């Protein structure tokens, strides 16, 4: 319920305002105000009496979590009330995830872990651990809680410390040839010397083919 104001313009140009107690209801799919009680002209209204009424209501029922007019109108239209279920920061983790992809770390981890039986999202869990070290370093147990409750990790709804240990163990077992380190090395080298003579090409699934270049130059040594 709410106070609904209306006005009427007299022949002499003066405006008279009226107030009524009303609420919204749905009629044939349209929300319309329903006047419960006319309180009369605003300039003749017993404001002190209304304040006493409001104080009495507050005394007996408290302030409560009353709906606004717009929320009440939404309910009248059949819309469910909205409430915030969760809110977590995403910015820094999103930036790190883009860098993670740019350096092909995620793709390399997925490639070496492909075919291994695991219920853990290995690549995403490992990214969450790295992101935690970069943003807010913690133990593995705390990092799992952080990734689940305190921040948004793209592609990962949540994790626990067991998943963290399993992901690290799988990475150690699968990457015995250091393929992930190699992929990161050549991705970084390519970004640092892109466009320069002797710059190594982006790494493919096999061994990278080195572009010819002077061995004495920094790019050639890479």
mmCIF file of C-alpha atoms in Angstrom:
data_model
loop_
_atom_site.group_PDB
_atom_site.id
_atom_site.type_symbol
_atom_site.label_atom_id
_atom_site.label_comp_id
_atom_site.label_asym_id
_atom_site.label_seq_id
_atom_site.Cartn_x
_atom_site.Cartn_y
_atom_site.Cartn_z
ATOM 1 C CA UNK A 1 0.000 0.000 0.000
ATOM 2 C CA UNK A 2 1.031 3.580 -0.582
ATOM 3 C CA UNK A 3 -0.244 7.161 -0.668
ATOM 4 C CA UNK A 4 -1.558 8.096 -4.089
ATOM 5 C CA UNK A 5 -1.717 11.759 -5.039
ATOM 6 C CA UNK A 6 -3.917 13.307 -7.714
ATOM 7 C CA UNK A 7 -4.808 16.843 -8.668
ATOM 8 C CA UNK A 8 -7.563 18.903 -10.280
ATOM 9 C CA UNK A 9 -7.287 22.291 -11.949
ATOM 10 C CA UNK A 10 -10.133 24.726 -11.222
ATOM 11 C CA UNK A 11 -11.633 27.164 -13.720
ATOM 12 C CA UNK A 12 -9.663 30.006 -12.140
ATOM 13 C CA UNK A 13 -6.382 28.138 -12.711
ATOM 14 C CA UNK A 14 -5.804 27.071 -9.124
ATOM 15 C CA UNK A 15 -4.707 23.482 -8.537
ATOM 16 C CA UNK A 16 -6.180 21.316 -5.809
ATOM 17 C CA UNK A 17 -4.304 18.151 -4.793
ATOM 18 C CA UNK A 18 -5.918 15.082 -3.240
ATOM 19 C CA UNK A 19 -4.442 12.091 -1.455
ATOM 20 C CA UNK A 20 -5.734 8.558 -1.045
ATOM 21 C CA UNK A 21 -4.590 5.249 0.430
ATOM 22 C CA UNK A 22 -4.161 2.824 -2.469
ATOM 23 C CA UNK A 23 -2.528 -0.375 -3.630
ATOM 24 C CA UNK A 24 -1.856 -1.904 -7.049
ATOM 25 C CA UNK A 25 -3.765 -4.867 -8.398
ATOM 26 C CA UNK A 26 -3.787 -6.746 -11.666
ATOM 27 C CA UNK A 27 -6.836 -6.427 -13.887
ATOM 28 C CA UNK A 28 -6.908 -8.305 -17.225
ATOM 29 C CA UNK A 29 -3.154 -8.402 -17.329
ATOM 30 C CA UNK A 30 -2.721 -4.716 -16.523
ATOM 31 C CA UNK A 31 -1.600 -3.311 -13.169
ATOM 32 C CA UNK A 32 -4.001 -0.640 -11.955
ATOM 33 C CA UNK A 33 -4.139 1.395 -8.724
ATOM 34 C CA UNK A 34 -6.999 0.490 -6.419
ATOM 35 C CA UNK A 35 -8.057 3.271 -4.022
ATOM 36 C CA UNK A 36 -8.797 1.894 -0.566
ATOM 37 C CA UNK A 37 -9.647 5.182 1.148
ATOM 38 C CA UNK A 38 -9.833 8.810 0.048
ATOM 39 C CA UNK A 39 -8.111 11.038 2.594
ATOM 40 C CA UNK A 40 -9.249 14.335 1.066
ATOM 41 C CA UNK A 41 -7.472 17.477 0.008
ATOM 42 C CA UNK A 42 -3.778 17.748 0.784
ATOM 43 C CA UNK A 43 -4.119 21.262 2.181
ATOM 44 C CA UNK A 44 -6.756 20.028 4.657
ATOM 45 C CA UNK A 45 -5.042 16.783 5.543
ATOM 46 C CA UNK A 46 -4.448 15.868 9.181
ATOM 47 C CA UNK A 47 -0.698 15.267 8.739
ATOM 48 C CA UNK A 48 -0.142 14.847 12.475
ATOM 49 C CA UNK A 49 -2.786 12.151 12.542
ATOM 50 C CA UNK A 50 -1.119 10.292 9.676
ATOM 51 C CA UNK A 51 2.223 10.504 11.435
ATOM 52 C CA UNK A 52 0.680 9.076 14.594
ATOM 53 C CA UNK A 53 -0.820 6.260 12.512
ATOM 54 C CA UNK A 54 2.563 5.555 10.927
ATOM 55 C CA UNK A 55 4.190 5.550 14.372
ATOM 56 C CA UNK A 56 1.588 3.112 15.673
ATOM 57 C CA UNK A 57 2.153 0.775 12.722
ATOM 58 C CA UNK A 58 5.927 0.937 13.234
ATOM 59 C CA UNK A 59 5.513 0.322 16.948
ATOM 60 C CA UNK A 60 3.497 -2.860 16.438
ATOM 61 C CA UNK A 61 5.123 -4.250 13.289
ATOM 62 C CA UNK A 62 8.582 -2.640 13.140
ATOM 63 C CA UNK A 63 10.169 -1.105 10.063
ATOM 64 C CA UNK A 64 10.153 -4.453 8.259
ATOM 65 C CA UNK A 65 11.409 -5.013 4.744
ATOM 66 C CA UNK A 66 8.460 -3.429 3.019
ATOM 67 C CA UNK A 67 8.236 -3.372 -0.750
ATOM 68 C CA UNK A 68 8.624 -0.193 -2.756
ATOM 69 C CA UNK A 69 5.840 0.904 -5.077
ATOM 70 C CA UNK A 70 7.735 -0.408 -8.098
ATOM 71 C CA UNK A 71 8.384 -3.772 -6.443
ATOM 72 C CA UNK A 72 4.743 -4.063 -5.461
ATOM 73 C CA UNK A 73 3.735 -3.236 -9.021
ATOM 74 C CA UNK A 74 6.093 -5.963 -10.246
ATOM 75 C CA UNK A 75 4.512 -8.505 -7.916
ATOM 76 C CA UNK A 76 1.099 -7.422 -9.127
ATOM 77 C CA UNK A 77 2.271 -8.133 -12.677
ATOM 78 C CA UNK A 78 3.368 -11.631 -11.692
ATOM 79 C CA UNK A 79 7.104 -10.946 -11.443
ATOM 80 C CA UNK A 80 9.054 -12.603 -8.641
ATOM 81 C CA UNK A 81 10.941 -10.263 -6.294
ATOM 82 C CA UNK A 82 14.650 -9.936 -7.027
ATOM 83 C CA UNK A 83 17.326 -10.486 -4.424
ATOM 84 C CA UNK A 84 21.120 -10.547 -4.544
ATOM 85 C CA UNK A 85 22.282 -14.123 -4.053
ATOM 86 C CA UNK A 86 26.022 -13.550 -4.463
ATOM 87 C CA UNK A 87 28.508 -10.862 -5.478
ATOM 88 C CA UNK A 88 32.211 -11.456 -6.028
ATOM 89 C CA UNK A 89 34.996 -9.536 -7.827
ATOM 90 C CA UNK A 90 36.106 -10.783 -11.254
ATOM 91 C CA UNK A 91 38.343 -8.097 -12.779
ATOM 92 C CA UNK A 92 41.868 -9.213 -11.845
ATOM 93 C CA UNK A 93 41.107 -12.914 -12.325
ATOM 94 C CA UNK A 94 39.586 -12.124 -15.734
ATOM 95 C CA UNK A 95 42.741 -10.245 -16.763
ATOM 96 C CA UNK A 96 44.985 -13.095 -15.591
ATOM 97 C CA UNK A 97 42.814 -15.589 -17.460
ATOM 98 C CA UNK A 98 43.327 -13.619 -20.690
ATOM 99 C CA UNK A 99 47.105 -13.614 -20.111
ATOM 100 C CA UNK A 100 46.948 -17.339 -19.304
ATOM 101 C CA UNK A 101 45.308 -17.935 -22.684
ATOM 102 C CA UNK A 102 47.694 -15.575 -24.506
ATOM 103 C CA UNK A 103 50.681 -17.545 -23.226
ATOM 104 C CA UNK A 104 48.947 -20.797 -24.224
ATOM 105 C CA UNK A 105 49.324 -22.214 -20.725
ATOM 106 C CA UNK A 106 45.775 -23.522 -20.554
ATOM 107 C CA UNK A 107 45.979 -25.141 -23.983
ATOM 108 C CA UNK A 108 49.280 -26.822 -23.071
ATOM 109 C CA UNK A 109 47.895 -28.212 -19.824
ATOM 110 C CA UNK A 110 44.790 -29.535 -21.585
ATOM 111 C CA UNK A 111 46.965 -31.140 -24.243
ATOM 112 C CA UNK A 112 49.211 -33.050 -21.831
ATOM 113 C CA UNK A 113 46.293 -33.999 -19.564
ATOM 114 C CA UNK A 114 44.089 -35.125 -22.456
ATOM 115 C CA UNK A 115 43.038 -38.754 -22.164
ATOM 116 C CA UNK A 116 43.822 -39.096 -18.472
ATOM 117 C CA UNK A 117 40.888 -40.143 -16.356
ATOM 118 C CA UNK A 118 40.062 -37.426 -13.863
ATOM 119 C CA UNK A 119 36.902 -35.845 -12.496
ATOM 120 C CA UNK A 120 38.814 -32.640 -11.716
ATOM 121 C CA UNK A 121 38.863 -29.674 -14.096
ATOM 122 C CA UNK A 122 42.655 -29.771 -13.979
ATOM 123 C CA UNK A 123 43.428 -26.727 -16.090
ATOM 124 C CA UNK A 124 40.872 -24.496 -14.321
ATOM 125 C CA UNK A 125 41.950 -25.623 -10.850
ATOM 126 C CA UNK A 126 45.603 -24.969 -11.674
ATOM 127 C CA UNK A 127 44.687 -21.527 -13.012
ATOM 128 C CA UNK A 128 42.777 -20.790 -9.798
ATOM 129 C CA UNK A 129 45.865 -21.682 -7.733
ATOM 130 C CA UNK A 130 48.087 -19.461 -9.888
ATOM 131 C CA UNK A 131 45.567 -16.609 -9.736
ATOM 132 C CA UNK A 132 45.443 -16.910 -5.966
ATOM 133 C CA UNK A 133 49.232 -16.625 -5.767
ATOM 134 C CA UNK A 134 49.121 -13.508 -7.919
ATOM 135 C CA UNK A 135 46.172 -11.803 -6.219
ATOM 136 C CA UNK A 136 46.041 -12.950 -2.594
ATOM 137 C CA UNK A 137 48.566 -15.702 -1.713
ATOM 138 C CA UNK A 138 47.213 -18.366 0.635
ATOM 139 C CA UNK A 139 47.620 -22.030 1.529
ATOM 140 C CA UNK A 140 46.026 -24.573 -0.797
ATOM 141 C CA UNK A 141 43.104 -25.084 1.578
ATOM 142 C CA UNK A 142 42.477 -21.370 1.863
ATOM 143 C CA UNK A 143 43.025 -20.911 -1.877
ATOM 144 C CA UNK A 144 40.249 -23.416 -2.573
ATOM 145 C CA UNK A 145 37.871 -21.484 -0.312
ATOM 146 C CA UNK A 146 38.998 -18.211 -1.906
ATOM 147 C CA UNK A 147 38.325 -19.498 -5.435
ATOM 148 C CA UNK A 148 34.895 -20.769 -4.389
ATOM 149 C CA UNK A 149 33.636 -17.950 -2.184
ATOM 150 C CA UNK A 150 35.658 -14.763 -2.631
ATOM 151 C CA UNK A 151 36.306 -14.347 -6.361
ATOM 152 C CA UNK A 152 34.959 -15.392 -9.751
ATOM 153 C CA UNK A 153 37.245 -17.796 -11.611
ATOM 154 C CA UNK A 154 36.062 -18.023 -15.236
ATOM 155 C CA UNK A 155 34.944 -21.557 -16.009
ATOM 156 C CA UNK A 156 35.187 -22.792 -12.417
ATOM 157 C CA UNK A 157 32.147 -22.826 -10.138
ATOM 158 C CA UNK A 158 34.112 -24.039 -7.130
ATOM 159 C CA UNK A 159 36.885 -26.346 -5.897
ATOM 160 C CA UNK A 160 38.269 -27.948 -2.751
ATOM 161 C CA UNK A 161 41.764 -28.694 -1.506
ATOM 162 C CA UNK A 162 41.583 -32.335 -2.673
ATOM 163 C CA UNK A 163 41.001 -31.149 -6.231
ATOM 164 C CA UNK A 164 43.967 -28.819 -5.901
ATOM 165 C CA UNK A 165 46.292 -31.668 -4.853
ATOM 166 C CA UNK A 166 44.943 -34.000 -7.564
ATOM 167 C CA UNK A 167 45.427 -31.352 -10.260
ATOM 168 C CA UNK A 168 49.030 -30.699 -9.214
ATOM 169 C CA UNK A 169 49.812 -34.420 -9.009
ATOM 170 C CA UNK A 170 48.352 -35.001 -12.459
ATOM 171 C CA UNK A 171 50.376 -32.126 -13.905
ATOM 172 C CA UNK A 172 53.607 -33.527 -12.447
ATOM 173 C CA UNK A 173 52.855 -37.021 -13.747
ATOM 174 C CA UNK A 174 51.714 -35.940 -17.200
ATOM 175 C CA UNK A 175 54.309 -33.267 -17.960
ATOM 176 C CA UNK A 176 57.455 -35.315 -17.413
ATOM 177 C CA UNK A 177 58.964 -33.830 -20.594
ATOM 178 C CA UNK A 178 58.396 -30.251 -19.498
ATOM 179 C CA UNK A 179 56.003 -29.513 -22.364
ATOM 180 C CA UNK A 180 54.112 -26.842 -20.454
ATOM 181 C CA UNK A 181 57.305 -24.980 -19.516
ATOM 182 C CA UNK A 182 58.500 -25.241 -23.120
ATOM 183 C CA UNK A 183 55.213 -23.895 -24.485
ATOM 184 C CA UNK A 184 55.265 -20.956 -22.077
ATOM 185 C CA UNK A 185 58.895 -20.191 -22.936
ATOM 186 C CA UNK A 186 58.300 -19.991 -26.665
ATOM 187 C CA UNK A 187 55.022 -18.078 -26.260
ATOM 188 C CA UNK A 188 56.774 -15.456 -24.128
ATOM 189 C CA UNK A 189 59.748 -15.336 -26.495
ATOM 190 C CA UNK A 190 57.447 -14.780 -29.429
ATOM 191 C CA UNK A 191 55.625 -11.941 -27.666
ATOM 192 C CA UNK A 192 58.864 -10.246 -26.606
ATOM 193 C CA UNK A 193 60.555 -10.250 -29.995
ATOM 194 C CA UNK A 194 57.635 -10.331 -32.419
ATOM 195 C CA UNK A 195 58.601 -8.679 -35.696
ATOM 196 C CA UNK A 196 62.339 -8.849 -35.055
ATOM 197 C CA UNK A 197 64.776 -10.913 -37.152
ATOM 198 C CA UNK A 198 65.338 -14.406 -35.798
ATOM 199 C CA UNK A 199 62.164 -14.403 -33.675
ATOM 200 C CA UNK A 200 61.055 -17.978 -32.921
ATOM 201 C CA UNK A 201 57.621 -18.890 -34.310
ATOM 202 C CA UNK A 202 54.675 -19.694 -32.134
ATOM 203 C CA UNK A 203 54.903 -23.203 -30.793
ATOM 204 C CA UNK A 204 52.728 -25.870 -32.410
ATOM 205 C CA UNK A 205 51.930 -29.359 -31.160
ATOM 206 C CA UNK A 206 55.385 -30.527 -32.173
ATOM 207 C CA UNK A 207 58.795 -29.052 -31.615
ATOM 208 C CA UNK A 208 58.977 -25.389 -32.673
ATOM 209 C CA UNK A 209 60.767 -24.566 -35.918
ATOM 210 C CA UNK A 210 63.361 -21.891 -35.317
ATOM 211 C CA UNK A 211 63.566 -19.040 -37.797
ATOM 212 C CA UNK A 212 67.092 -18.414 -39.101
ATOM 213 C CA UNK A 213 68.742 -15.456 -37.432
ATOM 214 C CA UNK A 214 72.115 -14.278 -36.232
ATOM 215 C CA UNK A 215 73.211 -16.345 -33.265
ATOM 216 C CA UNK A 216 74.814 -13.316 -31.694
ATOM 217 C CA UNK A 217 71.504 -11.403 -31.437
ATOM 218 C CA UNK A 218 69.220 -11.822 -28.391
ATOM 219 C CA UNK A 219 66.433 -13.024 -30.647
ATOM 220 C CA UNK A 220 68.715 -15.571 -32.273
ATOM 221 C CA UNK A 221 69.790 -16.945 -28.908
ATOM 222 C CA UNK A 222 66.098 -17.392 -27.942
#
